[in-house]
Amino acid sequence: MSAPPATRAEVCVAACAALFAGDGEILASPMGLIPSLGARLARLTGEPDLLLSDGEAHLLGTDGEVEGWLPYRRVFDVVASGRRHVVMGANQLDRHGNQNISCIGPHDRPTRQLLGVRGAPGNTVNHRTSYWVPRHSPRVFVPAVDAVSGVGHDRGFHHVHRVVTNLAVLDFGGPDHTMRLLSTHPGVAVEEVRAQTGFELVVEGAGVTRVPTERELGLLRAELDPQARRDREVP
Amino acid sequence: MREHPTGLRDKRMTADEVVGELDDGMTIGIGGWGSRRKPMSLVKALLRSPAKDLTVVSFGGPDVGLLCAAGMVRRVVCGFVSLDSIPYDPWFQRARQDGLVEAREYDEGMVVAGLRAAGQRLPFLPIRAGLGSDVMRWNPDLRTVRSPYGNAEELVAMPALRLDAALVHLNRADPHGNAAYLGPDPYFDDLFCLAAARRYVSCERIVSTEELRKEAPAQALLLNRMMVDGVVEAPGGARFTSCAPDYGRDEELQKEYAAAAKDPDGAWPAFYERFLEAA
């Protein structure tokens, strides 16, 4: 008897897991449920050397037990060392990978105050950064961000790796490192992604996002997220 | 300042005595992180005072929101303001959106570098964070430096964040100002104290030095007495933020705070009165 087919959320988790391919023995810092499940899935499959924190001050091994101490002050040391891959959220993202989590409107008097830049400026000039966007829409994918928190490719710095959304996987392989559609999730049309993106997207050569294997689905469903919280985040 | 039987200075004082040593217009650093181990008893004492025009340096949580609500803040120096389990602090949002407070917004790591520079009596410390981001545009006084070595890499010269006073909350302290954190994360409370002219620590319990030694391993003694001017015993003094392992965050009370903060003319006054009266 075969398992039920992968849900959209499970495709997103596997796409987040794939972000860490080749990363080796570095700190994976996924923000949010889907990227966290992705990082843990990556560690159980192709990337066993990844380090993961509990979101407080500990590094947790594959068995869920403490294997190290990582208070905030040490996180900043890791950031500066470059041995880290963060998956952040984004209130706004532009085609160069500039990210805004600070505010909407002018900074001296915003129409909406958000979190603040947090560690985004430091992350994006020090190490690999990816983004997770649970609702792919023109409100997020904008021609120009109101505030540059995370630094994009046009500003001369690091490596913004990929963007995973509820609809697609994107990278910065377009002309001059602009955003390009890498794959749409099964059942999503390229036109839908285009319509939900507020700027012109390079779509030539886009494929279909890989469906998780039975082993990956088994790990996800039985071990990592038996309550299926993932399916509530991405219906 | 009282003399302790051991001959060492006895720095015990009340929260109101701490606030009595603060002045309008001061730059005050507040320890903890987000909604974690915030010196809420000291913040409450500040809220009961007529303080105004404060510059607050904080890894911001409800401390910033409450001081904004009371109209005491002119400027917030921070990388973020968040209640952790609730992403945004409604009072900080409103104060920003109404143009009532100025935000000197830096990358979190830049704030750490600024505190370190102040503690080390350096004018600045170099850091990569900030380059290429709008942090440089919003803080036009920020300068960069070029490495005198190798490839002459350009770096941000994060200026020292000198504090007039630091307010922090730890788990245990002795009457002289030696203090320990018993949870997993020291946050940056030592850096706040090193960066400040006057340093005040509240704690869950004041114990003798001997007892402090028994309760905390030496490496958990984050503050020593030359880093501290005043010690306040404040059981539950971080509530509703967390103070592991003594207690976790009071999520219910935090939810109440956030809901009341969204309703300034309705639920807020009653909540605020109750909140200030609670120990």
mmCIF file of C-alpha atoms in Angstrom, chain B residues 8-261:
data_model
loop_
_atom_site.group_PDB
_atom_site.id
_atom_site.type_symbol
_atom_site.label_atom_id
_atom_site.label_comp_id
_atom_site.label_asym_id
_atom_site.label_seq_id
_atom_site.Cartn_x
_atom_site.Cartn_y
_atom_site.Cartn_z
ATOM 1 C CA LEU B 8 32.183 45.274 51.256
ATOM 2 C CA ARG B 9 29.738 47.856 50.011
ATOM 3 C CA ASP B 10 26.084 46.936 50.383
ATOM 4 C CA LYS B 11 24.401 48.064 47.164
ATOM 5 C CA ARG B 12 20.870 46.988 47.965
ATOM 6 C CA MET B 13 18.241 49.554 47.046
ATOM 7 C CA THR B 14 14.609 49.778 45.950
ATOM 8 C CA ALA B 15 13.373 50.132 42.388
ATOM 9 C CA ASP B 16 12.112 53.621 43.196
ATOM 10 C CA GLU B 17 15.543 54.582 44.540
ATOM 11 C CA VAL B 18 17.054 53.428 41.231
ATOM 12 C CA VAL B 19 14.642 55.579 39.263
ATOM 13 C CA GLY B 20 15.405 58.496 41.597
ATOM 14 C CA GLU B 21 18.974 58.425 40.267
ATOM 15 C CA LEU B 22 17.841 58.781 36.630
ATOM 16 C CA ASP B 23 17.253 62.079 34.864
ATOM 17 C CA ASP B 24 15.201 63.318 31.935
ATOM 18 C CA GLY B 25 16.961 63.038 28.605
ATOM 19 C CA MET B 26 19.190 60.166 29.679
ATOM 20 C CA THR B 27 20.236 57.288 27.446
ATOM 21 C CA ILE B 28 19.102 54.117 29.185
ATOM 22 C CA GLY B 29 20.068 50.605 28.164
ATOM 23 C CA ILE B 30 17.621 47.837 29.027
ATOM 24 C CA GLY B 31 18.858 44.232 29.161
ATOM 25 C CA GLY B 32 17.184 40.999 28.104
ATOM 26 C CA TRP B 33 16.098 40.145 24.587
ATOM 27 C CA GLY B 34 12.634 40.602 23.039
ATOM 28 C CA SER B 35 10.203 39.290 25.623
ATOM 29 C CA ARG B 36 12.889 37.518 27.648
ATOM 30 C CA ARG B 37 14.360 38.477 31.030
ATOM 31 C CA LYS B 38 13.386 42.127 30.839
ATOM 32 C CA PRO B 39 13.833 44.135 34.083
ATOM 33 C CA MET B 40 10.092 44.788 34.230
ATOM 34 C CA SER B 41 10.026 45.802 37.916
ATOM 35 C CA LEU B 42 12.557 48.534 37.195
ATOM 36 C CA VAL B 43 10.641 49.512 34.052
ATOM 37 C CA LYS B 44 7.440 49.742 36.127
ATOM 38 C CA ALA B 45 9.187 52.018 38.625
ATOM 39 C CA LEU B 46 10.297 54.166 35.690
ATOM 40 C CA LEU B 47 6.704 54.223 34.405
ATOM 41 C CA ARG B 48 5.519 55.542 37.793
ATOM 42 C CA SER B 49 8.056 58.400 37.589
ATOM 43 C CA PRO B 50 7.795 61.662 35.630
ATOM 44 C CA ALA B 51 10.793 60.739 33.409
ATOM 45 C CA LYS B 52 10.760 62.091 29.855
ATOM 46 C CA ASP B 53 12.806 62.494 26.661
ATOM 47 C CA LEU B 54 14.580 59.187 27.196
ATOM 48 C CA THR B 55 16.730 57.470 24.628
ATOM 49 C CA VAL B 56 16.233 53.729 25.074
ATOM 50 C CA VAL B 57 18.786 51.200 23.831
ATOM 51 C CA SER B 58 17.266 47.733 23.817
ATOM 52 C CA PHE B 59 16.898 44.408 22.092
ATOM 53 C CA GLY B 60 13.338 45.573 22.249
ATOM 54 C CA GLY B 61 10.332 43.921 23.801
ATOM 55 C CA PRO B 62 7.458 45.146 25.972
ATOM 56 C CA ASP B 63 9.906 47.400 27.846
ATOM 57 C CA VAL B 64 10.053 49.623 24.780
ATOM 58 C CA GLY B 65 6.314 49.398 24.138
ATOM 59 C CA LEU B 66 5.400 50.366 27.708
ATOM 60 C CA LEU B 67 7.789 53.317 27.833
ATOM 61 C CA CYS B 68 6.422 54.510 24.475
ATOM 62 C CA ALA B 69 2.878 54.131 25.819
ATOM 63 C CA ALA B 70 3.795 56.410 28.711
ATOM 64 C CA GLY B 71 5.212 59.008 26.310
ATOM 65 C CA MET B 72 8.617 58.875 27.981
ATOM 66 C CA VAL B 73 10.675 58.002 24.923
ATOM 67 C CA ARG B 74 12.163 60.391 22.399
ATOM 68 C CA ARG B 75 14.360 57.890 20.613
ATOM 69 C CA VAL B 76 14.693 54.114 20.433
ATOM 70 C CA VAL B 77 18.040 52.583 19.459
ATOM 71 C CA CYS B 78 17.376 49.013 18.387
ATOM 72 C CA GLY B 79 17.483 46.298 15.787
ATOM 73 C CA PHE B 80 13.911 45.213 16.452
ATOM 74 C CA VAL B 81 10.999 45.420 18.848
ATOM 75 C CA SER B 82 9.071 42.164 19.256
ATOM 76 C CA LEU B 83 7.153 40.185 21.852
ATOM 77 C CA ASP B 84 8.602 36.942 20.364
ATOM 78 C CA SER B 85 5.444 34.802 20.512
ATOM 79 C CA ILE B 86 3.543 37.881 19.263
ATOM 80 C CA PRO B 87 5.571 39.408 16.417
ATOM 81 C CA TYR B 88 4.859 43.124 16.936
ATOM 82 C CA ASP B 89 4.491 45.366 19.972
ATOM 83 C CA PRO B 90 1.353 47.453 19.303
ATOM 84 C CA TRP B 91 2.517 50.455 21.354
ATOM 85 C CA PHE B 92 5.843 50.708 19.581
ATOM 86 C CA GLN B 93 4.054 50.363 16.247
ATOM 87 C CA ARG B 94 1.649 53.175 17.112
ATOM 88 C CA ALA B 95 4.395 55.445 18.436
ATOM 89 C CA ARG B 96 6.349 54.968 15.205
ATOM 90 C CA GLN B 97 3.335 55.312 12.926
ATOM 91 C CA ASP B 98 2.224 58.482 14.720
ATOM 92 C CA GLY B 99 5.741 59.896 14.447
ATOM 93 C CA LEU B 100 6.095 60.156 18.227
ATOM 94 C CA VAL B 101 9.429 58.349 18.553
ATOM 95 C CA GLU B 102 12.534 58.401 16.437
ATOM 96 C CA ALA B 103 14.049 54.998 15.619
ATOM 97 C CA ARG B 104 17.813 54.712 15.331
ATOM 98 C CA GLU B 105 17.627 51.353 13.668
ATOM 99 C CA TYR B 106 20.697 49.142 13.395
ATOM 100 C CA ASP B 107 21.382 45.503 12.631
ATOM 101 C CA GLU B 108 21.268 43.501 15.907
ATOM 102 C CA GLY B 109 24.961 42.713 15.563
ATOM 103 C CA MET B 110 25.713 46.417 15.160
ATOM 104 C CA VAL B 111 23.989 47.121 18.480
ATOM 105 C CA VAL B 112 26.179 44.450 20.090
ATOM 106 C CA ALA B 113 29.278 46.031 18.498
ATOM 107 C CA GLY B 114 28.216 49.491 19.714
ATOM 108 C CA LEU B 115 27.800 48.248 23.291
ATOM 109 C CA ARG B 116 31.152 46.449 23.151
ATOM 110 C CA ALA B 117 32.875 49.586 21.839
ATOM 111 C CA ALA B 118 31.397 51.639 24.689
ATOM 112 C CA GLY B 119 32.496 49.073 27.279
ATOM 113 C CA GLN B 120 36.002 49.007 25.861
ATOM 114 C CA ARG B 121 36.236 52.835 25.683
ATOM 115 C CA LEU B 122 36.682 52.620 21.906
ATOM 116 C CA PRO B 123 35.119 55.199 19.566
ATOM 117 C CA PHE B 124 33.834 52.443 17.292
ATOM 118 C CA LEU B 125 34.228 48.798 16.317
ATOM 119 C CA PRO B 126 34.341 47.581 12.720
ATOM 120 C CA ILE B 127 31.619 45.233 11.471
ATOM 121 C CA ARG B 128 30.366 44.064 8.082
ATOM 122 C CA ALA B 129 26.706 44.293 9.018
ATOM 123 C CA GLY B 130 24.919 47.327 7.641
ATOM 124 C CA LEU B 131 26.834 47.644 4.355
ATOM 125 C CA GLY B 132 24.466 47.975 1.423
ATOM 126 C CA SER B 133 21.360 48.141 3.627
ATOM 127 C CA ASP B 134 19.103 51.086 4.416
ATOM 128 C CA VAL B 135 20.634 51.209 7.903
ATOM 129 C CA MET B 136 23.328 53.341 6.254
ATOM 130 C CA ARG B 137 20.706 55.646 4.699
ATOM 131 C CA TRP B 138 18.662 56.051 7.895
ATOM 132 C CA ASN B 139 21.721 56.829 10.015
ATOM 133 C CA PRO B 140 23.603 59.339 7.859
ATOM 134 C CA ASP B 141 26.152 59.899 10.614
ATOM 135 C CA LEU B 142 27.352 56.296 10.219
ATOM 136 C CA ARG B 143 30.805 56.088 8.674
ATOM 137 C CA THR B 144 32.783 53.273 7.114
ATOM 138 C CA VAL B 145 36.486 52.516 7.514
ATOM 139 C CA ARG B 146 38.911 50.680 5.277
ATOM 140 C CA SER B 147 41.074 47.930 6.674
ATOM 141 C CA PRO B 148 44.695 49.115 6.917
ATOM 142 C CA TYR B 149 45.678 45.524 6.086
ATOM 143 C CA GLY B 150 45.419 43.294 3.032
ATOM 144 C CA ASN B 151 42.651 44.093 0.625
ATOM 145 C CA ALA B 152 41.528 47.328 2.323
ATOM 146 C CA GLU B 153 38.046 45.871 2.875
ATOM 147 C CA GLU B 154 35.393 48.477 3.629
ATOM 148 C CA LEU B 155 33.645 47.980 6.978
ATOM 149 C CA VAL B 156 31.056 49.853 8.993
ATOM 150 C CA ALA B 157 32.544 51.823 11.905
ATOM 151 C CA MET B 158 29.802 51.179 14.452
ATOM 152 C CA PRO B 159 30.016 54.036 16.967
ATOM 153 C CA ALA B 160 30.123 53.297 20.696
ATOM 154 C CA LEU B 161 26.664 53.214 22.288
ATOM 155 C CA ARG B 162 27.469 54.895 25.591
ATOM 156 C CA LEU B 163 24.747 54.584 28.193
ATOM 157 C CA ASP B 164 23.972 56.870 31.113
ATOM 158 C CA ALA B 165 22.356 53.938 32.895
ATOM 159 C CA ALA B 166 21.792 50.216 32.422
ATOM 160 C CA LEU B 167 18.835 48.272 33.824
ATOM 161 C CA VAL B 168 19.106 44.468 33.789
ATOM 162 C CA HIS B 169 17.407 41.539 35.512
ATOM 163 C CA LEU B 170 19.203 38.350 36.550
ATOM 164 C CA ASN B 171 18.205 35.317 38.568
ATOM 165 C CA ARG B 172 20.400 35.777 41.647
ATOM 166 C CA ALA B 173 22.676 38.453 43.058
ATOM 167 C CA ASP B 174 24.516 39.130 46.281
ATOM 168 C CA PRO B 175 24.248 42.508 48.064
ATOM 169 C CA HIS B 176 27.525 43.650 46.495
ATOM 170 C CA GLY B 177 26.527 43.271 42.843
ATOM 171 C CA ASN B 178 27.847 39.863 41.890
ATOM 172 C CA ALA B 179 25.046 38.340 39.843
ATOM 173 C CA ALA B 180 24.236 35.096 38.046
ATOM 174 C CA TYR B 181 21.958 34.011 35.244
ATOM 175 C CA LEU B 182 20.617 30.487 35.751
ATOM 176 C CA GLY B 183 18.888 30.096 32.386
ATOM 177 C CA PRO B 184 20.561 29.055 29.149
ATOM 178 C CA ASP B 185 21.291 32.505 27.682
ATOM 179 C CA PRO B 186 23.108 35.473 29.250
ATOM 180 C CA TYR B 187 21.743 37.726 26.477
ATOM 181 C CA PHE B 188 23.879 40.913 26.520
ATOM 182 C CA ASP B 189 23.324 42.108 30.078
ATOM 183 C CA ASP B 190 27.056 42.229 30.831
ATOM 184 C CA LEU B 191 27.650 44.423 27.791
ATOM 185 C CA PHE B 192 24.886 46.803 28.881
ATOM 186 C CA CYS B 193 26.535 47.157 32.291
ATOM 187 C CA LEU B 194 30.005 47.650 30.800
ATOM 188 C CA ALA B 195 28.667 50.347 28.461
ATOM 189 C CA ALA B 196 26.905 52.330 31.216
ATOM 190 C CA ALA B 197 27.930 55.008 33.704
ATOM 191 C CA ARG B 198 25.432 53.714 36.309
ATOM 192 C CA ARG B 199 24.486 50.041 36.465
ATOM 193 C CA TYR B 200 21.434 48.599 38.192
ATOM 194 C CA VAL B 201 20.568 44.920 38.464
ATOM 195 C CA SER B 202 17.287 43.561 39.735
ATOM 196 C CA CYS B 203 17.089 39.886 40.602
ATOM 197 C CA GLU B 204 14.676 37.194 41.692
ATOM 198 C CA ARG B 205 16.479 36.795 45.006
ATOM 199 C CA ILE B 206 19.344 38.494 46.807
ATOM 200 C CA VAL B 207 21.455 35.853 48.523
ATOM 201 C CA SER B 208 24.764 35.836 50.348
ATOM 202 C CA THR B 209 27.916 35.457 48.281
ATOM 203 C CA GLU B 210 28.300 32.009 49.781
ATOM 204 C CA GLU B 211 24.805 30.987 48.707
ATOM 205 C CA LEU B 212 25.339 32.512 45.255
ATOM 206 C CA ARG B 213 28.387 30.260 44.860
ATOM 207 C CA LYS B 214 26.275 27.232 45.727
ATOM 208 C CA GLU B 215 23.423 28.098 43.376
ATOM 209 C CA ALA B 216 25.394 29.103 40.312
ATOM 210 C CA PRO B 217 28.504 27.685 38.643
ATOM 211 C CA ALA B 218 31.272 30.285 38.435
ATOM 212 C CA GLN B 219 30.823 30.704 34.681
ATOM 213 C CA ALA B 220 27.186 31.747 35.238
ATOM 214 C CA LEU B 221 28.319 34.743 37.331
ATOM 215 C CA LEU B 222 27.773 37.167 34.458
ATOM 216 C CA LEU B 223 28.207 40.359 36.490
ATOM 217 C CA ASN B 224 30.832 41.044 39.106
ATOM 218 C CA ARG B 225 30.547 43.828 41.643
ATOM 219 C CA MET B 226 32.699 46.325 39.751
ATOM 220 C CA MET B 227 30.055 46.217 36.999
ATOM 221 C CA VAL B 228 27.141 47.072 39.317
ATOM 222 C CA ASP B 229 26.098 50.134 41.356
ATOM 223 C CA GLY B 230 22.740 49.023 42.688
ATOM 224 C CA VAL B 231 21.019 45.704 43.468
ATOM 225 C CA VAL B 232 17.241 45.420 43.741
ATOM 226 C CA GLU B 233 15.432 42.327 44.979
ATOM 227 C CA ALA B 234 12.412 41.871 42.722
ATOM 228 C CA PRO B 235 10.831 38.404 42.826
ATOM 229 C CA GLY B 236 8.915 37.953 39.591
ATOM 230 C CA GLY B 237 10.724 41.066 38.422
ATOM 231 C CA ALA B 238 10.810 40.048 34.759
ATOM 232 C CA ARG B 239 7.131 39.129 34.448
ATOM 233 C CA PHE B 240 5.389 38.843 31.998
ATOM 234 C CA THR B 241 8.615 38.199 30.121
ATOM 235 C CA SER B 242 10.489 34.959 30.765
ATOM 236 C CA CYS B 243 13.143 34.380 33.419
ATOM 237 C CA ALA B 244 14.294 30.794 32.963
ATOM 238 C CA PRO B 245 14.504 28.640 34.997
ATOM 239 C CA ASP B 246 12.545 30.563 37.653
ATOM 240 C CA TYR B 247 9.549 31.004 35.333
ATOM 241 C CA GLY B 248 8.598 31.053 31.684
ATOM 242 C CA ARG B 249 6.885 33.838 29.811
ATOM 243 C CA ASP B 250 3.345 34.516 31.044
ATOM 244 C CA GLU B 251 1.767 34.132 27.610
ATOM 245 C CA GLU B 252 -1.728 34.885 28.898
ATOM 246 C CA LEU B 253 -0.664 38.174 30.458
ATOM 247 C CA GLN B 254 1.355 39.063 27.375
ATOM 248 C CA LYS B 255 -1.701 38.414 25.192
ATOM 249 C CA GLU B 256 -3.715 40.645 27.481
ATOM 250 C CA TYR B 257 -1.053 43.342 27.206
ATOM 251 C CA ALA B 258 -1.000 43.170 23.417
ATOM 252 C CA ALA B 259 -4.797 43.162 23.144
ATOM 253 C CA ALA B 260 -5.144 46.120 25.529
ATOM 254 C CA ALA B 261 -2.360 47.947 23.697
#
